[in-house]
mmCIF file of N, CA and C in Angstrom:
data_model
loop_
_atom_site.group_PDB
_atom_site.id
_atom_site.type_symbol
_atom_site.label_atom_id
_atom_site.label_comp_id
_atom_site.label_asym_id
_atom_site.label_seq_id
_atom_site.Cartn_x
_atom_site.Cartn_y
_atom_site.Cartn_z
ATOM 1 N N MET A 117 -10.982 -32.232 13.887
ATOM 2 C CA MET A 117 -10.605 -30.834 13.838
ATOM 3 C C MET A 117 -11.618 -30.119 12.940
ATOM 4 N N ASN A 118 -12.170 -29.019 13.411
ATOM 5 C CA ASN A 118 -13.161 -28.295 12.611
ATOM 6 C C ASN A 118 -12.491 -27.329 11.633
ATOM 7 N N HIS A 119 -13.286 -26.729 10.767
ATOM 8 C CA HIS A 119 -12.755 -25.875 9.702
ATOM 9 C C HIS A 119 -11.996 -24.666 10.240
ATOM 10 N N ALA A 120 -12.461 -24.057 11.306
ATOM 11 C CA ALA A 120 -11.782 -22.892 11.872
ATOM 12 C C ALA A 120 -10.411 -23.271 12.430
ATOM 13 N N ALA A 121 -10.277 -24.470 12.941
ATOM 14 C CA ALA A 121 -8.998 -24.917 13.485
ATOM 15 C C ALA A 121 -7.941 -25.006 12.385
ATOM 16 N N PHE A 122 -8.328 -25.424 11.182
ATOM 17 C CA PHE A 122 -7.383 -25.479 10.072
ATOM 18 C C PHE A 122 -6.801 -24.092 9.807
ATOM 19 N N LEU A 123 -7.640 -23.077 9.795
ATOM 20 C CA LEU A 123 -7.171 -21.717 9.520
ATOM 21 C C LEU A 123 -6.282 -21.199 10.642
ATOM 22 N N SER A 124 -6.587 -21.542 11.884
ATOM 23 C CA SER A 124 -5.738 -21.144 13.014
ATOM 24 C C SER A 124 -4.365 -21.796 12.923
ATOM 25 N N HIS A 125 -4.342 -23.076 12.586
ATOM 26 C CA HIS A 125 -3.067 -23.778 12.439
ATOM 27 C C HIS A 125 -2.273 -23.230 11.253
ATOM 28 N N ALA A 126 -2.953 -22.829 10.181
ATOM 29 C CA ALA A 126 -2.271 -22.234 9.028
ATOM 30 C C ALA A 126 -1.613 -20.913 9.433
ATOM 31 N N GLU A 127 -2.276 -20.135 10.267
ATOM 32 C CA GLU A 127 -1.701 -18.877 10.756
ATOM 33 C C GLU A 127 -0.427 -19.144 11.555
ATOM 34 N N LEU A 128 -0.476 -20.122 12.433
ATOM 35 C CA LEU A 128 0.716 -20.472 13.209
ATOM 36 C C LEU A 128 1.841 -20.968 12.304
ATOM 37 N N ALA A 129 1.496 -21.722 11.270
ATOM 38 C CA ALA A 129 2.507 -22.228 10.332
ATOM 39 C C ALA A 129 3.165 -21.085 9.566
ATOM 40 N N ARG A 130 2.405 -20.061 9.205
ATOM 41 C CA ARG A 130 3.000 -18.899 8.527
ATOM 42 C C ARG A 130 4.037 -18.219 9.410
ATOM 43 N N TRP A 131 3.699 -18.027 10.684
ATOM 44 C CA TRP A 131 4.636 -17.366 11.589
ATOM 45 C C TRP A 131 5.850 -18.246 11.867
ATOM 46 N N GLU A 132 5.650 -19.545 11.961
ATOM 47 C CA GLU A 132 6.789 -20.447 12.167
ATOM 48 C C GLU A 132 7.726 -20.399 10.961
ATOM 49 N N MET A 133 7.172 -20.406 9.748
ATOM 50 C CA MET A 133 7.979 -20.305 8.536
ATOM 51 C C MET A 133 8.761 -18.987 8.533
ATOM 52 N N THR A 134 8.115 -17.911 8.948
ATOM 53 C CA THR A 134 8.756 -16.600 8.995
ATOM 54 C C THR A 134 9.935 -16.610 9.957
ATOM 55 N N ALA A 135 9.762 -17.228 11.115
ATOM 56 C CA ALA A 135 10.844 -17.303 12.097
ATOM 57 C C ALA A 135 11.984 -18.180 11.589
ATOM 58 N N GLU A 136 11.657 -19.320 10.973
ATOM 59 C CA GLU A 136 12.689 -20.233 10.483
ATOM 60 C C GLU A 136 13.504 -19.619 9.344
ATOM 61 N N ASN A 137 12.893 -18.749 8.555
ATOM 62 C CA ASN A 137 13.582 -18.126 7.426
ATOM 63 C C ASN A 137 14.330 -16.853 7.812
ATOM 64 N N GLY A 138 14.251 -16.453 9.085
ATOM 65 C CA GLY A 138 14.971 -15.269 9.539
ATOM 66 C C GLY A 138 14.289 -13.954 9.197
ATOM 67 N N PHE A 139 13.057 -14.016 8.760
ATOM 68 C CA PHE A 139 12.331 -12.819 8.352
ATOM 69 C C PHE A 139 11.545 -12.198 9.509
ATOM 70 N N LEU A 140 11.404 -12.933 10.591
ATOM 71 C CA LEU A 140 10.591 -12.469 11.714
ATOM 72 C C LEU A 140 11.145 -11.179 12.318
ATOM 73 N N SER A 141 12.448 -11.095 12.502
ATOM 74 C CA SER A 141 13.019 -9.882 13.106
ATOM 75 C C SER A 141 12.752 -8.655 12.236
ATOM 76 N N SER A 142 12.792 -8.816 10.917
ATOM 77 C CA SER A 142 12.478 -7.699 10.018
ATOM 78 C C SER A 142 11.024 -7.288 10.147
ATOM 79 N N MET A 143 10.132 -8.268 10.242
ATOM 80 C CA MET A 143 8.709 -7.948 10.378
ATOM 81 C C MET A 143 8.435 -7.228 11.687
ATOM 82 N N VAL A 144 9.089 -7.661 12.760
ATOM 83 C CA VAL A 144 8.896 -7.006 14.062
ATOM 84 C C VAL A 144 9.444 -5.577 14.011
ATOM 85 N N ARG A 145 10.613 -5.404 13.402
ATOM 86 C CA ARG A 145 11.247 -4.080 13.323
ATOM 87 C C ARG A 145 10.386 -3.074 12.566
ATOM 88 N N ILE A 146 9.757 -3.504 11.456
ATOM 89 C CA ILE A 146 8.945 -2.570 10.667
ATOM 90 C C ILE A 146 7.471 -2.582 11.064
ATOM 91 N N GLY A 147 7.128 -3.436 12.036
ATOM 92 C CA GLY A 147 5.730 -3.510 12.473
ATOM 93 C C GLY A 147 4.854 -4.263 11.483
ATOM 94 N N GLY A 148 5.441 -5.186 10.756
ATOM 95 C CA GLY A 148 4.702 -5.949 9.750
ATOM 96 C C GLY A 148 3.866 -7.058 10.360
ATOM 97 N N ALA A 149 2.874 -7.480 9.622
ATOM 98 C CA ALA A 149 2.007 -8.577 10.053
ATOM 99 C C ALA A 149 1.391 -9.214 8.816
ATOM 100 N N TYR A 150 0.962 -10.435 8.967
ATOM 101 C CA TYR A 150 0.235 -11.096 7.888
ATOM 102 C C TYR A 150 -1.228 -10.658 7.945
ATOM 103 N N VAL A 151 -1.750 -10.238 6.833
ATOM 104 C CA VAL A 151 -3.170 -9.919 6.716
ATOM 105 C C VAL A 151 -3.716 -10.821 5.621
ATOM 106 N N VAL A 152 -4.590 -11.716 5.992
ATOM 107 C CA VAL A 152 -5.160 -12.643 5.014
ATOM 108 C C VAL A 152 -6.317 -11.929 4.325
ATOM 109 N N THR A 153 -6.147 -11.675 3.031
ATOM 110 C CA THR A 153 -7.191 -10.971 2.284
ATOM 111 C C THR A 153 -8.092 -11.923 1.520
ATOM 112 N N GLY A 154 -7.695 -13.163 1.455
ATOM 113 C CA GLY A 154 -8.521 -14.161 0.786
ATOM 114 C C GLY A 154 -7.909 -15.526 0.988
ATOM 115 N N ASN A 155 -8.744 -16.534 0.910
ATOM 116 C CA ASN A 155 -8.214 -17.890 0.982
ATOM 117 C C ASN A 155 -9.118 -18.830 0.205
ATOM 118 N N ALA A 156 -8.532 -19.896 -0.235
ATOM 119 C CA ALA A 156 -9.272 -20.967 -0.912
ATOM 120 C C ALA A 156 -8.895 -22.255 -0.203
ATOM 121 N N VAL A 157 -9.878 -22.905 0.348
ATOM 122 C CA VAL A 157 -9.626 -24.107 1.132
ATOM 123 C C VAL A 157 -10.310 -25.285 0.460
ATOM 124 N N ARG A 158 -9.554 -26.357 0.330
ATOM 125 C CA ARG A 158 -10.114 -27.602 -0.198
ATOM 126 C C ARG A 158 -9.919 -28.659 0.882
ATOM 127 N N TYR A 159 -11.006 -29.105 1.481
ATOM 128 C CA TYR A 159 -10.946 -30.112 2.532
ATOM 129 C C TYR A 159 -11.036 -31.475 1.868
ATOM 130 N N ARG A 160 -9.902 -32.155 1.760
ATOM 131 C CA ARG A 160 -9.861 -33.437 1.057
ATOM 132 C C ARG A 160 -10.167 -34.598 1.968
ATOM 133 N N GLN A 161 -9.661 -34.521 3.189
ATOM 134 C CA GLN A 161 -9.876 -35.615 4.125
ATOM 135 C C GLN A 161 -9.835 -35.068 5.537
ATOM 136 N N GLU A 162 -10.682 -35.586 6.372
ATOM 137 C CA GLU A 162 -10.756 -35.142 7.748
ATOM 138 C C GLU A 162 -9.539 -35.638 8.530
ATOM 139 N N ILE A 163 -9.042 -34.816 9.427
ATOM 140 C CA ILE A 163 -7.980 -35.249 10.331
ATOM 141 C C ILE A 163 -8.662 -35.612 11.642
ATOM 142 N N LYS A 164 -8.758 -36.896 11.888
ATOM 143 C CA LYS A 164 -9.371 -37.374 13.118
ATOM 144 C C LYS A 164 -8.738 -38.688 13.484
ATOM 145 N N PRO A 165 -8.814 -39.188 14.628
ATOM 146 C CA PRO A 165 -9.549 -38.654 15.760
ATOM 147 C C PRO A 165 -8.870 -37.396 16.309
ATOM 148 N N LEU A 166 -9.545 -36.784 17.244
ATOM 149 C CA LEU A 166 -9.034 -35.579 17.877
ATOM 150 C C LEU A 166 -7.659 -35.851 18.472
ATOM 151 N N PHE A 167 -6.782 -34.913 18.396
ATOM 152 C CA PHE A 167 -5.418 -34.974 18.906
ATOM 153 C C PHE A 167 -4.504 -35.882 18.087
ATOM 154 N N ARG A 168 -4.879 -36.207 16.877
ATOM 155 C CA ARG A 168 -4.008 -36.982 16.006
ATOM 156 C C ARG A 168 -2.890 -36.071 15.506
ATOM 157 N N GLN A 169 -1.683 -36.593 15.428
ATOM 158 C CA GLN A 169 -0.555 -35.790 14.974
ATOM 159 C C GLN A 169 -0.663 -35.533 13.474
ATOM 160 N N PHE A 170 -0.267 -34.335 13.073
ATOM 161 C CA PHE A 170 -0.254 -33.980 11.660
ATOM 162 C C PHE A 170 0.864 -32.989 11.410
ATOM 163 N N GLU A 171 1.210 -32.817 10.143
ATOM 164 C CA GLU A 171 2.223 -31.865 9.736
ATOM 165 C C GLU A 171 1.598 -30.867 8.779
ATOM 166 N N ILE A 172 2.185 -29.678 8.742
ATOM 167 C CA ILE A 172 1.754 -28.668 7.777
ATOM 168 C C ILE A 172 2.962 -28.308 6.924
ATOM 169 N N ASP A 173 2.874 -28.557 5.639
ATOM 170 C CA ASP A 173 3.904 -28.121 4.698
ATOM 171 C C ASP A 173 3.517 -26.722 4.233
ATOM 172 N N THR A 174 4.384 -25.747 4.473
ATOM 173 C CA THR A 174 4.112 -24.358 4.123
ATOM 174 C C THR A 174 5.117 -23.913 3.074
ATOM 175 N N ARG A 175 4.618 -23.361 1.967
ATOM 176 C CA ARG A 175 5.493 -22.911 0.890
ATOM 177 C C ARG A 175 5.070 -21.534 0.416
ATOM 178 N N VAL A 176 6.061 -20.745 0.043
ATOM 179 C CA VAL A 176 5.783 -19.469 -0.609
ATOM 180 C C VAL A 176 5.635 -19.763 -2.091
ATOM 181 N N ILE A 177 4.496 -19.397 -2.647
ATOM 182 C CA ILE A 177 4.208 -19.658 -4.050
ATOM 183 C C ILE A 177 4.655 -18.509 -4.938
ATOM 184 N N ARG A 178 4.402 -17.299 -4.468
ATOM 185 C CA ARG A 178 4.704 -16.124 -5.287
ATOM 186 C C ARG A 178 4.844 -14.894 -4.385
ATOM 187 N N ILE A 179 5.702 -13.977 -4.788
ATOM 188 C CA ILE A 179 5.871 -12.710 -4.077
ATOM 189 C C ILE A 179 5.910 -11.596 -5.103
ATOM 190 N N ASN A 180 5.204 -10.513 -4.824
ATOM 191 C CA ASN A 180 5.369 -9.299 -5.624
ATOM 192 C C ASN A 180 5.597 -8.126 -4.665
ATOM 193 N N GLU A 181 5.500 -6.918 -5.162
ATOM 194 C CA GLU A 181 5.800 -5.743 -4.334
ATOM 195 C C GLU A 181 4.904 -5.632 -3.111
ATOM 196 N N ARG A 182 3.734 -6.182 -3.176
ATOM 197 C CA ARG A 182 2.728 -5.950 -2.164
ATOM 198 C C ARG A 182 2.192 -7.209 -1.500
ATOM 199 N N ASP A 183 2.261 -8.331 -2.181
ATOM 200 C CA ASP A 183 1.600 -9.544 -1.704
ATOM 201 C C ASP A 183 2.535 -10.741 -1.662
ATOM 202 N N ILE A 184 2.180 -11.679 -0.804
ATOM 203 C CA ILE A 184 2.849 -12.971 -0.731
ATOM 204 C C ILE A 184 1.765 -14.041 -0.799
ATOM 205 N N TRP A 185 1.909 -14.992 -1.703
ATOM 206 C CA TRP A 185 0.984 -16.118 -1.802
ATOM 207 C C TRP A 185 1.636 -17.308 -1.125
ATOM 208 N N ILE A 186 0.934 -17.880 -0.172
ATOM 209 C CA ILE A 186 1.473 -18.986 0.629
ATOM 210 C C ILE A 186 0.518 -20.170 0.528
ATOM 211 N N SER A 187 1.094 -21.351 0.405
ATOM 212 C CA SER A 187 0.314 -22.582 0.334
ATOM 213 C C SER A 187 0.589 -23.421 1.577
ATOM 214 N N HIS A 188 -0.477 -23.987 2.139
ATOM 215 C CA HIS A 188 -0.363 -24.895 3.285
ATOM 216 C C HIS A 188 -0.950 -26.239 2.880
ATOM 217 N N ASN A 189 -0.241 -27.300 3.189
ATOM 218 C CA ASN A 189 -0.742 -28.645 2.939
ATOM 219 C C ASN A 189 -0.703 -29.406 4.258
ATOM 220 N N PHE A 190 -1.869 -29.778 4.755
ATOM 221 C CA PHE A 190 -1.987 -30.510 6.013
ATOM 222 C C PHE A 190 -1.914 -32.001 5.706
ATOM 223 N N ARG A 191 -1.078 -32.708 6.464
ATOM 224 C CA ARG A 191 -0.957 -34.163 6.287
ATOM 225 C C ARG A 191 -0.938 -34.832 7.646
ATOM 226 N N HIS A 192 -1.690 -35.905 7.756
ATOM 227 C CA HIS A 192 -1.572 -36.702 8.973
ATOM 228 C C HIS A 192 -0.652 -37.873 8.690
ATOM 229 N N SER A 193 -0.252 -38.590 9.720
ATOM 230 C CA SER A 193 0.815 -39.585 9.605
ATOM 231 C C SER A 193 0.516 -40.673 8.574
ATOM 232 N N GLN A 194 -0.722 -41.093 8.418
ATOM 233 C CA GLN A 194 -1.051 -42.133 7.437
ATOM 234 C C GLN A 194 -0.751 -41.658 6.016
ATOM 235 N N GLN A 195 -1.076 -40.407 5.697
ATOM 236 C CA GLN A 195 -0.776 -39.861 4.372
ATOM 237 C C GLN A 195 0.728 -39.797 4.161
ATOM 238 N N GLN A 196 1.481 -39.369 5.175
ATOM 239 C CA GLN A 196 2.927 -39.246 5.048
ATOM 240 C C GLN A 196 3.558 -40.608 4.824
ATOM 241 N N GLN A 197 3.114 -41.622 5.556
ATOM 242 C CA GLN A 197 3.665 -42.964 5.387
ATOM 243 C C GLN A 197 3.389 -43.500 3.992
ATOM 244 N N GLN A 198 2.205 -43.245 3.475
ATOM 245 C CA GLN A 198 1.865 -43.728 2.148
ATOM 246 C C GLN A 198 2.713 -43.028 1.088
ATOM 247 N N GLN A 199 2.953 -41.722 1.225
ATOM 248 C CA GLN A 199 3.787 -41.008 0.266
ATOM 249 C C GLN A 199 5.227 -41.478 0.338
ATOM 250 N N ASP A 200 5.722 -41.767 1.548
ATOM 251 C CA ASP A 200 7.084 -42.262 1.700
ATOM 252 C C ASP A 200 7.277 -43.594 0.987
ATOM 253 N N ARG A 201 6.201 -44.389 0.899
ATOM 254 C CA ARG A 201 6.275 -45.673 0.196
ATOM 255 C C ARG A 201 6.050 -45.523 -1.299
ATOM 256 N N GLY A 202 5.828 -44.303 -1.764
ATOM 257 C CA GLY A 202 5.627 -44.073 -3.197
ATOM 258 C C GLY A 202 4.184 -44.231 -3.634
ATOM 259 N N GLY A 203 3.267 -44.268 -2.687
ATOM 260 C CA GLY A 203 1.850 -44.417 -3.013
ATOM 261 C C GLY A 203 1.220 -43.105 -3.423
ATOM 262 N N LYS A 204 -0.048 -43.174 -3.791
ATOM 263 C CA LYS A 204 -0.791 -41.984 -4.171
ATOM 264 C C LYS A 204 -1.334 -41.297 -2.932
ATOM 265 N N ASN A 205 -1.626 -40.001 -3.063
ATOM 266 C CA ASN A 205 -2.247 -39.247 -1.981
ATOM 267 C C ASN A 205 -3.638 -39.791 -1.717
ATOM 268 N N LEU A 206 -4.045 -39.734 -0.465
ATOM 269 C CA LEU A 206 -5.418 -40.088 -0.106
ATOM 270 C C LEU A 206 -6.314 -38.930 -0.467
ATOM 271 N N ARG A 207 -7.340 -39.143 -1.231
ATOM 272 C CA ARG A 207 -8.245 -38.057 -1.620
ATOM 273 C C ARG A 207 -9.659 -38.483 -1.472
#
């Protein structure tokens, strides 16, 4: 998966989180949208081979009157299995 694909998947994860939290209808009603004004990406490990299953953990870090800070953590199945066993993250 290339670098641009990570950002596309992060966008989809934001909208999925919005729908799961019941906030999507409010955003549609007021015409709201996510506008990414900045991002910091740390590529720790490649997700390969192509079409390998992975999960995205999406969390709201902070909210103020104007902004929402959201964190995405991409994990493929090997990382998840290792964490479930109490191991360290692959870095």
